[in-house]
Short mmCIF file of C-alpha atoms and ligand atoms in Angstrom, two decimals:
data_model
loop_
_atom_site.label_atom_id
_atom_site.label_comp_id
_atom_site.label_asym_id
_atom_site.label_seq_id
_atom_site.Cartn_x
_atom_site.Cartn_y
_atom_site.Cartn_z
CA MET T 274 -0.91 -0.04 -0.01
CA PRO T 275 1.04 3.65 -0.84
CA SER T 276 3.30 5.04 2.03
CA SER T 277 2.60 8.42 2.69
CA ILE T 278 1.64 8.80 7.10
CA LEU T 279 -1.59 9.07 6.40
CA GLY T 280 -1.57 5.91 4.64
CA GLU T 281 -3.14 8.14 1.46
CA ILE T 282 -1.46 7.57 -1.95
CA LEU T 283 -0.06 10.91 -3.44
CA GLU T 284 -0.94 12.10 -6.84
CA SER T 285 0.26 14.39 -9.44
CA ASN T 286 -1.27 15.29 -12.49
CA LEU T 287 0.89 15.49 -15.56
CA LYS T 288 3.96 17.41 -15.86
CA SER T 289 5.27 17.70 -19.27
CA MET T 290 4.44 16.47 -22.23
CA HIS T 291 7.37 14.40 -22.73
CA ASP T 292 6.34 12.15 -19.81
CA LEU T 293 2.85 11.01 -21.99
CA VAL T 294 4.39 10.42 -26.07
CA SER T 295 7.00 7.96 -23.90
CA LEU T 296 4.79 6.22 -21.89
CA CYS T 297 3.15 6.51 -25.54
CA LYS T 298 5.42 4.18 -26.65
CA ARG T 299 6.23 2.40 -23.77
CA ARG T 300 2.74 1.13 -24.24
CA GLY T 301 1.61 1.16 -28.24
CA LEU T 302 -0.89 3.76 -27.54
CA ILE T 303 0.69 6.03 -29.64
CA PHE T 304 4.14 5.85 -32.12
CA GLN T 305 5.98 8.36 -34.31
CA SER T 306 4.73 7.50 -37.86
CA SER T 307 7.70 5.73 -39.94
CA GLU T 308 9.62 5.73 -36.83
CA ILE T 309 12.14 3.61 -38.53
CA TYR T 310 12.53 5.81 -41.65
CA GLY T 311 13.19 8.40 -38.98
CA GLY T 312 8.85 9.60 -38.88
CA VAL T 313 7.60 12.02 -40.36
CA GLY T 314 6.72 16.18 -38.77
CA GLY T 315 3.15 16.30 -37.85
CA ALA T 316 2.46 12.58 -38.17
CA TRP T 317 1.15 9.72 -35.51
CA ASP T 318 0.70 5.93 -35.79
CA PHE T 319 -2.30 4.25 -33.51
CA GLY T 320 -0.74 0.58 -31.90
CA PRO T 321 -3.14 -1.63 -30.30
CA TYR T 322 -4.33 -0.22 -27.81
CA GLY T 323 -4.37 3.62 -28.28
CA ILE T 324 -6.74 1.72 -31.65
CA GLU T 325 -9.24 0.26 -28.95
CA LEU T 326 -9.34 3.81 -26.79
CA LYS T 327 -9.87 5.71 -30.54
CA ASN T 328 -11.98 3.15 -31.18
CA ASN T 329 -14.44 3.47 -28.22
CA LEU T 330 -13.57 7.01 -27.76
CA LYS T 331 -15.71 7.54 -31.53
CA ASN T 332 -18.12 5.09 -30.50
CA ALA T 333 -18.79 6.84 -26.93
CA TRP T 334 -19.48 10.06 -29.61
CA TRP T 335 -21.27 8.23 -32.23
CA LYS T 336 -23.51 7.26 -29.57
CA GLU T 337 -24.14 10.39 -28.42
CA MET T 338 -24.77 11.86 -31.44
CA THR T 339 -26.93 9.07 -33.04
CA LEU T 340 -28.73 7.83 -31.17
CA ARG T 341 -31.98 10.01 -30.97
CA GLU T 342 -34.21 10.53 -33.50
CA ASP T 343 -32.84 14.03 -35.07
CA VAL T 344 -29.28 13.39 -36.03
CA VAL T 345 -27.99 10.45 -38.66
CA GLY T 346 -24.89 9.77 -39.65
CA VAL T 347 -22.57 10.01 -43.19
CA ASP T 348 -19.77 8.92 -44.79
CA ALA T 349 -18.37 11.31 -47.74
CA SER T 350 -15.20 9.94 -49.38
CA ILE T 351 -11.79 12.23 -48.31
CA LEU T 352 -11.64 12.94 -52.34
CA MET T 353 -14.77 15.61 -53.34
CA HIS T 354 -14.71 17.98 -56.00
CA PRO T 355 -12.50 20.39 -56.27
CA MET T 356 -15.21 23.15 -56.64
CA VAL T 357 -15.68 22.17 -53.11
CA TRP T 358 -13.46 23.97 -51.76
CA LYS T 359 -14.15 26.83 -54.77
CA ALA T 360 -17.27 27.07 -52.32
CA SER T 361 -16.24 26.45 -49.37
CA GLY T 362 -13.91 28.97 -49.81
CA HIS T 363 -10.78 26.70 -48.71
CA ILE T 364 -8.90 27.78 -52.11
CA ASP T 365 -8.75 30.99 -51.50
CA GLY T 366 -8.75 31.82 -47.74
CA PHE T 367 -7.99 28.67 -46.02
CA SER T 368 -4.04 29.85 -45.54
CA ASP T 369 -1.66 31.11 -42.36
CA PRO T 370 0.71 33.63 -42.72
CA LEU T 371 4.05 32.39 -43.46
CA VAL T 372 7.75 33.41 -43.50
CA ASP T 373 11.86 32.32 -42.96
CA CYS T 374 14.16 32.59 -42.18
CA LYS T 375 16.84 33.31 -44.68
CA ASN T 376 19.60 32.43 -42.18
CA CYS T 377 19.40 28.45 -41.21
CA LYS T 378 16.09 28.36 -43.10
CA GLU T 379 13.54 27.94 -40.14
CA ARG T 380 10.51 27.82 -41.13
CA TYR T 381 7.10 29.66 -38.86
CA ARG T 382 3.72 30.76 -38.86
CA ALA T 383 4.13 35.39 -38.72
CA ASP T 384 1.09 34.94 -36.47
CA GLN T 385 3.99 32.99 -34.02
CA VAL T 386 7.00 34.64 -33.66
CA ASP T 387 8.51 39.12 -32.89
CA LEU T 388 9.70 39.58 -36.11
CA THR T 389 11.37 42.82 -34.86
CA LYS T 390 13.03 40.52 -32.63
CA ALA T 391 15.96 37.49 -34.10
CA CYS T 392 15.84 34.17 -35.60
CA PRO T 393 14.25 32.24 -32.85
CA LYS T 394 16.64 29.25 -33.68
CA CYS T 395 19.66 31.09 -35.30
CA GLY T 396 19.78 33.93 -32.95
CA MET T 397 20.03 36.53 -36.22
CA LYS T 398 18.42 39.46 -36.68
CA ASP T 399 16.32 41.12 -39.62
CA THR T 400 16.91 37.51 -41.47
CA PHE T 401 13.19 36.98 -42.06
CA THR T 402 11.18 36.39 -45.27
CA ASP T 403 8.55 38.74 -46.15
CA ILE T 404 5.54 37.35 -45.02
CA ARG T 405 3.48 34.80 -47.99
CA GLN T 406 0.56 33.41 -47.38
CA PHE T 407 0.28 29.00 -47.29
CA ASN T 408 -2.76 27.25 -48.58
CA LEU T 409 -2.92 24.74 -45.73
CA MET T 410 -4.63 22.07 -48.29
CA PHE T 411 -2.60 19.14 -49.86
CA LYS T 412 -3.21 18.99 -53.86
CA THR T 413 -2.52 15.62 -55.33
CA GLU T 414 -3.19 14.63 -58.88
CA LEU T 415 -6.90 12.50 -59.72
CA GLY T 416 -6.31 9.93 -63.06
CA ALA T 417 -3.11 7.73 -63.92
CA MET T 418 -2.10 10.22 -66.64
CA ALA T 419 0.03 13.12 -65.65
CA ASP T 420 -0.90 15.15 -68.63
CA THR T 421 -5.08 14.46 -68.43
CA ALA T 422 -4.73 14.24 -64.64
CA SER T 423 -6.31 17.55 -62.68
CA THR T 424 -5.98 18.99 -58.92
CA ILE T 425 -7.82 18.29 -56.57
CA TYR T 426 -6.94 17.62 -52.81
CA LEU T 427 -7.53 16.56 -49.38
CA ARG T 428 -10.14 17.51 -47.10
CA PRO T 429 -9.14 20.47 -44.53
CA GLU T 430 -12.17 19.58 -42.58
CA THR T 431 -14.79 16.44 -42.95
CA ALA T 432 -18.30 18.64 -42.95
CA GLN T 433 -18.26 19.96 -46.91
CA GLY T 434 -19.12 16.19 -47.41
CA ILE T 435 -22.09 16.95 -45.02
CA PHE T 436 -22.76 20.17 -47.04
CA VAL T 437 -23.49 18.10 -50.49
CA ASN T 438 -25.01 16.12 -49.35
CA PHE T 439 -27.56 17.45 -47.33
CA LEU T 440 -30.59 17.42 -49.99
CA ASN T 441 -29.84 13.17 -49.70
CA VAL T 442 -29.77 12.89 -46.63
CA GLN T 443 -33.08 15.15 -46.18
CA THR T 444 -35.17 14.07 -48.76
CA THR T 445 -33.73 10.12 -48.27
CA MET T 446 -34.11 10.16 -44.43
CA ARG T 447 -37.06 12.18 -45.21
CA LYS T 448 -35.86 14.53 -42.41
CA LYS T 449 -37.15 17.44 -41.61
CA LEU T 450 -35.60 20.43 -39.42
CA PRO T 451 -34.02 21.14 -37.39
CA PHE T 452 -31.82 17.53 -37.89
CA GLY T 453 -28.39 17.23 -38.09
CA ILE T 454 -25.66 14.79 -40.31
CA ALA T 455 -22.82 13.08 -38.58
CA GLN T 456 -20.10 12.19 -39.40
CA ILE T 457 -16.52 10.65 -38.28
CA GLY T 458 -13.81 11.20 -40.77
CA LYS T 459 -9.38 11.91 -41.70
CA ALA T 460 -9.06 15.50 -42.57
CA PHE T 461 -5.56 16.80 -43.69
CA ARG T 462 -3.87 20.49 -43.77
CA ASN T 463 -0.08 20.82 -43.82
CA GLU T 464 0.32 22.51 -41.28
CA ILE T 465 3.74 24.81 -40.69
CA THR T 466 3.82 23.62 -36.93
CA PRO T 467 2.52 20.98 -36.48
CA GLY T 468 4.27 20.22 -32.35
CA ASN T 469 3.03 19.25 -29.37
CA PHE T 470 1.80 15.13 -29.94
CA ILE T 471 -1.16 14.78 -30.95
CA PHE T 472 -2.02 18.10 -30.60
CA ARG T 473 -1.28 19.91 -34.12
CA THR T 474 -0.76 17.44 -36.70
CA ARG T 475 -1.16 17.61 -40.57
CA GLU T 476 -3.10 14.14 -40.52
CA PHE T 477 -6.24 13.43 -38.34
CA GLU T 478 -9.83 12.78 -37.45
CA GLN T 479 -12.65 15.15 -37.08
CA MET T 480 -16.34 14.23 -35.29
CA GLU T 481 -18.50 16.57 -36.63
CA MET T 482 -21.95 17.68 -36.95
CA GLN T 483 -24.19 20.09 -38.79
CA TYR T 484 -27.13 20.35 -37.59
CA PHE T 485 -29.76 22.08 -40.06
CA ILE T 486 -32.19 24.79 -38.43
CA LYS T 487 -34.72 27.35 -39.52
CA PRO T 488 -32.97 30.46 -39.94
CA GLY T 489 -33.61 32.86 -36.83
CA THR T 490 -33.44 29.99 -34.35
CA GLN T 491 -29.44 29.74 -34.50
CA ALA T 492 -28.72 31.72 -30.94
CA GLU T 493 -31.12 28.87 -28.90
CA GLU T 494 -30.04 26.06 -30.76
CA MET T 495 -26.06 27.18 -30.31
CA GLU T 496 -26.66 27.00 -26.59
CA ARG T 497 -28.27 24.00 -26.81
CA TRP T 498 -25.48 22.07 -28.52
CA LYS T 499 -22.85 24.43 -26.07
CA GLU T 500 -24.26 22.21 -23.93
CA GLU T 501 -24.62 18.73 -24.68
CA ARG T 502 -21.64 19.21 -26.29
CA PHE T 503 -19.79 20.45 -22.73
CA ASN T 504 -21.42 17.49 -21.15
CA TRP T 505 -20.11 14.96 -23.74
CA HIS T 506 -16.40 15.78 -22.05
CA LEU T 507 -17.37 15.52 -18.35
CA LYS T 508 -19.54 12.55 -19.36
CA ASN T 509 -15.55 11.13 -20.79
CA GLY T 510 -14.29 12.28 -17.31
CA LEU T 511 -12.52 15.70 -18.12
CA ARG T 512 -12.15 17.43 -14.72
CA LYS T 513 -14.10 20.33 -15.04
CA ASP T 514 -11.99 22.66 -14.19
CA LYS T 515 -10.04 21.87 -16.74
CA LEU T 516 -12.09 22.79 -18.83
CA ARG T 517 -13.32 26.59 -20.23
CA TRP T 518 -14.79 28.47 -22.99
CA ALA T 519 -13.19 30.62 -24.96
CA PRO T 520 -16.22 32.85 -27.23
CA HIS T 521 -14.47 34.14 -30.00
CA PRO T 522 -15.02 37.47 -30.49
CA ALA T 523 -17.19 39.65 -33.21
CA ASP T 524 -13.52 40.58 -35.03
CA LYS T 525 -12.29 37.28 -35.44
CA LEU T 526 -15.69 35.57 -36.37
CA ALA T 527 -15.19 32.87 -39.26
CA HIS T 528 -15.55 33.82 -42.68
CA TYR T 529 -18.71 32.09 -42.54
CA ALA T 530 -20.04 31.97 -38.84
CA ASP T 531 -21.79 34.77 -36.80
CA ALA T 532 -21.06 33.19 -33.34
CA ALA T 533 -18.41 31.06 -32.31
CA VAL T 534 -16.97 29.13 -29.35
CA ASP T 535 -14.71 27.18 -28.47
CA ILE T 536 -13.87 24.56 -25.61
CA GLU T 537 -10.60 24.32 -24.69
CA TYR T 538 -8.35 21.93 -22.40
CA GLU T 539 -6.44 22.95 -19.74
CA PHE T 540 -2.74 20.81 -21.64
CA PRO T 541 0.37 20.55 -20.35
CA ILE T 542 1.21 22.94 -22.35
CA GLY T 543 -1.41 25.18 -21.58
CA TRP T 544 -4.69 26.18 -22.87
CA GLY T 545 -6.40 24.45 -26.14
CA GLU T 546 -8.83 24.20 -28.42
CA MET T 547 -10.57 21.12 -28.54
CA GLU T 548 -14.29 21.22 -30.11
CA GLY T 549 -15.76 24.09 -31.57
CA ILE T 550 -19.24 24.92 -32.18
CA HIS T 551 -20.12 27.15 -34.88
CA SER T 552 -22.98 29.18 -36.10
CA ARG T 553 -22.55 28.57 -39.79
CA THR T 554 -25.36 30.09 -41.06
CA ASP T 555 -26.62 29.92 -44.35
CA PHE T 556 -22.95 30.38 -45.60
CA ASP T 557 -21.72 27.02 -46.86
CA LEU T 558 -25.30 26.08 -48.57
CA THR T 559 -25.97 28.51 -50.32
CA GLN T 560 -21.69 28.72 -51.79
CA HIS T 561 -22.59 25.39 -53.16
CA GLU T 562 -26.08 26.01 -54.82
CA LYS T 563 -24.23 29.30 -56.29
CA PHE T 564 -21.22 27.27 -57.67
CA SER T 565 -23.20 24.26 -58.32
CA GLY T 566 -26.32 25.53 -59.84
CA LYS T 567 -28.40 23.19 -57.84
CA SER T 568 -31.57 24.07 -55.75
CA LEU T 569 -30.18 23.31 -51.72
CA ALA T 570 -33.29 25.09 -50.74
CA TYR T 571 -35.62 22.94 -48.35
CA THR T 572 -38.86 22.47 -48.43
CA ASP T 573 -41.36 23.38 -45.32
CA GLN T 574 -43.93 21.44 -46.08
CA ALA T 575 -45.87 22.60 -42.32
CA ASP T 576 -45.46 26.58 -43.82
CA GLY T 577 -47.18 26.29 -47.55
CA ASN T 578 -44.10 24.59 -49.24
CA LYS T 579 -42.39 27.28 -47.72
CA LYS T 580 -38.54 27.36 -49.91
CA PHE T 581 -35.48 28.06 -47.72
CA ILE T 582 -31.98 27.36 -47.33
CA PRO T 583 -32.21 26.46 -43.61
CA TYR T 584 -29.27 27.91 -40.87
CA VAL T 585 -26.53 25.36 -39.73
CA ILE T 586 -24.94 24.46 -36.08
CA GLU T 587 -21.90 22.92 -36.72
CA THR T 588 -19.64 20.76 -33.16
CA SER T 589 -15.93 20.51 -34.35
CA VAL T 590 -14.65 17.93 -32.12
CA GLY T 591 -10.38 17.20 -32.58
CA CYS T 592 -10.50 13.13 -32.66
CA ASP T 593 -6.98 13.23 -31.71
CA ARG T 594 -7.21 16.87 -29.79
CA SER T 595 -9.53 14.50 -27.26
CA LEU T 596 -7.89 11.96 -26.74
CA LEU T 597 -4.87 13.50 -26.37
CA ALA T 598 -6.95 15.78 -23.55
CA ILE T 599 -8.46 12.10 -22.01
CA LEU T 600 -4.66 10.73 -21.56
CA CYS T 601 -3.04 14.20 -20.29
CA ASP T 602 -5.82 13.94 -18.14
CA SER T 603 -5.91 10.71 -16.65
CA TYR T 604 -2.35 10.39 -16.16
CA ARG T 605 -1.48 9.91 -12.57
CA LEU T 606 1.88 9.76 -10.96
CA GLU T 607 1.52 7.93 -7.97
CA ASN T 608 3.67 7.59 -4.39
CA GLU T 609 6.68 9.49 -7.03
CA GLY T 610 9.73 8.23 -5.49
CA ASP T 611 8.82 5.30 -3.04
CA PRO T 612 10.04 2.80 -5.34
CA GLU T 613 7.89 0.06 -3.98
CA ASN T 614 5.07 2.36 -4.52
CA GLU T 615 4.97 4.16 -6.97
CA ARG T 616 3.31 3.67 -10.54
CA VAL T 617 1.64 5.21 -13.20
CA VAL T 618 -1.94 5.43 -13.62
CA LEU T 619 -4.14 6.28 -16.38
CA LYS T 620 -8.00 6.90 -14.56
CA MET T 621 -9.35 7.68 -17.90
CA ALA T 622 -13.63 6.38 -17.34
CA TYR T 623 -14.22 2.93 -17.42
CA HIS T 624 -16.18 3.07 -21.21
CA LEU T 625 -12.79 5.00 -22.69
CA ALA T 626 -10.02 1.95 -21.44
CA PRO T 627 -8.47 0.58 -24.29
CA ILE T 628 -8.87 -2.70 -21.90
CA LYS T 629 -11.47 -4.03 -19.66
CA VAL T 630 -9.83 -6.19 -17.77
CA ALA T 631 -7.08 -8.62 -17.52
CA VAL T 632 -6.78 -11.89 -16.63
CA LEU T 633 -3.82 -12.87 -14.57
CA PRO T 634 -3.28 -16.40 -13.96
CA LEU T 635 -0.37 -16.20 -10.19
CA MET T 636 2.23 -18.60 -11.42
CA LYS T 637 2.99 -19.97 -14.96
CA LYS T 638 1.97 -23.59 -13.32
CA GLY T 639 -0.46 -26.07 -15.59
CA ASP T 640 -3.59 -25.58 -13.36
CA LEU T 641 -3.41 -22.93 -12.64
CA GLU T 642 -3.33 -21.99 -16.83
CA GLU T 643 -5.97 -24.23 -17.61
CA VAL T 644 -8.51 -22.09 -15.37
CA SER T 645 -7.25 -18.58 -15.86
CA ARG T 646 -7.61 -19.40 -19.65
CA LYS T 647 -11.04 -20.81 -19.57
CA LEU T 648 -11.89 -17.59 -17.28
CA PHE T 649 -10.16 -15.61 -20.29
CA LYS T 650 -12.34 -16.70 -22.68
CA ASN T 651 -15.22 -16.43 -20.99
CA ILE T 652 -14.57 -12.58 -19.87
CA GLY T 653 -12.95 -12.04 -24.15
CA SER T 654 -16.68 -12.58 -25.12
CA SER T 655 -17.99 -10.05 -23.49
CA PHE T 656 -15.18 -7.78 -22.94
CA LYS T 657 -11.98 -6.34 -24.40
CA ALA T 658 -9.14 -8.36 -21.95
CA GLU T 659 -6.11 -9.45 -22.26
CA TYR T 660 -4.00 -12.24 -20.66
CA ASP T 661 -0.88 -11.87 -19.33
CA ASN T 662 1.25 -13.97 -17.45
CA ALA T 663 4.47 -12.55 -17.72
CA GLY T 664 6.52 -11.59 -14.65
CA THR T 665 5.82 -11.15 -10.73
CA ILE T 666 1.58 -10.30 -10.47
CA GLY T 667 2.86 -6.67 -8.98
CA LYS T 668 4.52 -5.79 -12.32
CA ARG T 669 1.57 -6.87 -13.96
CA TYR T 670 -0.70 -4.83 -12.48
CA ARG T 671 1.49 -1.80 -13.08
CA ARG T 672 1.15 -3.07 -16.41
CA GLN T 673 -2.35 -2.60 -17.07
CA ASP T 674 -2.37 0.63 -14.83
CA GLU T 675 -0.04 2.59 -17.49
CA ILE T 676 -3.05 1.48 -20.30
CA GLY T 677 -6.19 1.96 -17.86
CA THR T 678 -7.05 -1.48 -17.45
CA PRO T 679 -10.50 -0.75 -14.92
CA PHE T 680 -10.21 -4.75 -13.68
CA CYS T 681 -7.23 -7.15 -13.22
CA VAL T 682 -8.50 -10.58 -12.61
CA THR T 683 -5.68 -12.61 -10.78
CA ILE T 684 -6.55 -16.57 -10.06
CA ASP T 685 -4.36 -17.83 -7.44
CA TYR T 686 -4.60 -21.62 -5.71
CA ASP T 687 -7.91 -21.00 -4.13
CA THR T 688 -9.25 -20.80 -6.78
CA LEU T 689 -8.65 -23.67 -7.45
CA LYS T 690 -10.05 -24.65 -4.19
CA ASP T 691 -13.46 -22.35 -3.95
CA GLN T 692 -13.91 -21.47 -7.76
CA THR T 693 -13.54 -17.53 -6.87
CA VAL T 694 -10.90 -15.67 -7.68
CA THR T 695 -9.16 -11.77 -6.66
CA VAL T 696 -10.97 -8.59 -8.46
CA ARG T 697 -7.74 -5.88 -7.64
CA GLU T 698 -10.03 -2.67 -9.12
CA ARG T 699 -7.39 0.11 -11.01
CA ASP T 700 -7.66 3.73 -9.43
CA SER T 701 -8.51 2.65 -5.28
CA MET T 702 -6.52 -0.77 -5.92
CA LYS T 703 -8.75 -1.95 -3.37
CA GLN T 704 -9.21 -6.17 -4.09
CA GLU T 705 -12.24 -8.45 -3.41
CA ARG T 706 -12.57 -12.43 -3.29
CA ILE T 707 -15.65 -12.98 -6.01
CA SER T 708 -16.57 -16.66 -7.53
CA MET T 709 -16.04 -17.32 -11.07
CA ASP T 710 -19.97 -17.16 -11.25
CA ASN T 711 -21.00 -13.61 -10.41
CA LEU T 712 -17.42 -12.28 -12.38
CA LEU T 713 -19.18 -11.51 -15.26
CA LYS T 714 -22.35 -9.78 -13.33
CA PHE T 715 -20.32 -7.77 -11.46
CA LEU T 716 -17.76 -6.59 -14.66
CA ALA T 717 -21.22 -5.89 -16.18
CA GLU T 718 -22.59 -3.96 -13.33
CA LYS T 719 -19.04 -1.32 -13.05
CA ILE T 720 -18.17 -1.08 -16.68
N1 GAP D 1076 -15.90 22.47 -39.57
C1 GAP D 1076 -14.78 23.34 -38.54
C2 GAP D 1076 -13.60 23.21 -39.06
O1 GAP D 1076 -12.39 22.42 -39.36
P1 GAP D 1076 -11.90 23.25 -36.85
O2 GAP D 1076 -11.38 24.96 -35.62
O3 GAP D 1076 -10.71 23.93 -37.58
O4 GAP D 1076 -13.22 23.58 -37.50
C3 GAP D 1076 -12.13 21.47 -35.64
O5 GAP D 1076 -11.12 22.09 -35.94
C4 GAP D 1076 -11.18 20.72 -34.77
O6 GAP D 1076 -10.70 19.73 -35.11
C5 GAP D 1076 -10.50 21.33 -33.78
O7 GAP D 1076 -10.50 22.02 -32.72
C6 GAP D 1076 -9.23 20.82 -33.29
O8 GAP D 1076 -10.14 19.48 -32.32
C7 GAP D 1076 -9.56 19.72 -34.86
N2 GAP D 1076 -8.28 20.37 -35.19
C8 GAP D 1076 -8.06 20.85 -36.44
N3 GAP D 1076 -7.05 20.55 -36.30
C9 GAP D 1076 -6.35 20.03 -36.40
C10 GAP D 1076 -4.32 19.37 -36.39
N4 GAP D 1076 -3.97 20.46 -37.65
N5 GAP D 1076 -4.93 18.51 -35.31
C11 GAP D 1076 -5.24 17.71 -34.86
N6 GAP D 1076 -6.69 18.29 -34.46
C12 GAP D 1076 -6.41 19.28 -35.39
#
């Protein structure tokens, strides 16, 4: 047990992103992309535990959004007609101001460096180039023959795949306003300064929902969605004092919005945007109508078949960023400096944990393993479980703590006599003896 004088667990939060990066690599959560070739900037790979966590998070969002009458899902393709990006304003306006240092060639976002001072990397003064606009969209070519190929873009947001399908979904699903369309998918931005682990990357996943509403109702709908979205982050276990609202000032609003607010999380690097809730007016649908020449008007049967372009409230959360917040928030170092009791534990919400139950035979012995394997098979058909028989039991507990496994089930010699097992809970480390017959029911109630 922990060794503080009062016997309580002394715990501290994550102090630096570096500690998290190293845990994620050590424990198979997240690896640098193409690591054996020296890596590629702004891209990360999710390992076996990372993808379980990510899928759990995506499932939690998907359920929250679509287990209701007024929201349906889509999965639009990443490659879209280039005119989509002309209409949306991304070709002309989706850019960041860029400067290079002429001496050391380091590249900066002009709004993130003091151009009147020396280059932060090489220390030389007056070496910055003029500011130029750098479009963040990745270009590629559609078609096999270079001479007939046409430029096409990797989508920089998933939202446009929803807008262009608005009428397809509305008519086929016979939806009346207000209703929403949800989507999870990859987005790509050629960020000038990616970094801070998976906070800012060049390839990431978004979980976006466009809620189509009658013009004039945007203020009340925005309030409703703000509350719903904030609560979702709380349901994921994020601590309330680590979350805050950051409204966009009127003069900084994106060209498409008449109101916008971010939900920020306090990462070890400081407060950062995790989700945006935007009142996008009728901008996108109007633009697509204009550029495609196809009517995207909604026919209001309840109001004499009046036709109009709906307004939109958008909720847009980065899957990777929200996952980073969950990792940062759940990371605890307990009893630091106490060799017997020090541990790192990811105290995340049970429903997000990559592995729910670890099955641990006390020893690598035939009779214990036989019972353990049988139990593992039984548990594994209901919960994502892991079998581990390597190393001391203490080490195995620590391994599971570091990936956030809520329950460890240990099979020992008493099990053979009385059919009971020890169940250890992750956060309290409390252990209780439970009959194997009741184990699945016990776990189902807790998880
Ligand atoms: N459709 C609206 C939209 O894309 P955004 O504020 O540009 O809005 C929404 O992006 C969310 O996507 C952000 O709050 C963030 O969580 C995530 N995101 C944006 N750029 C990102 C990047 N380079 N790396 C990781 N996540 C990113």
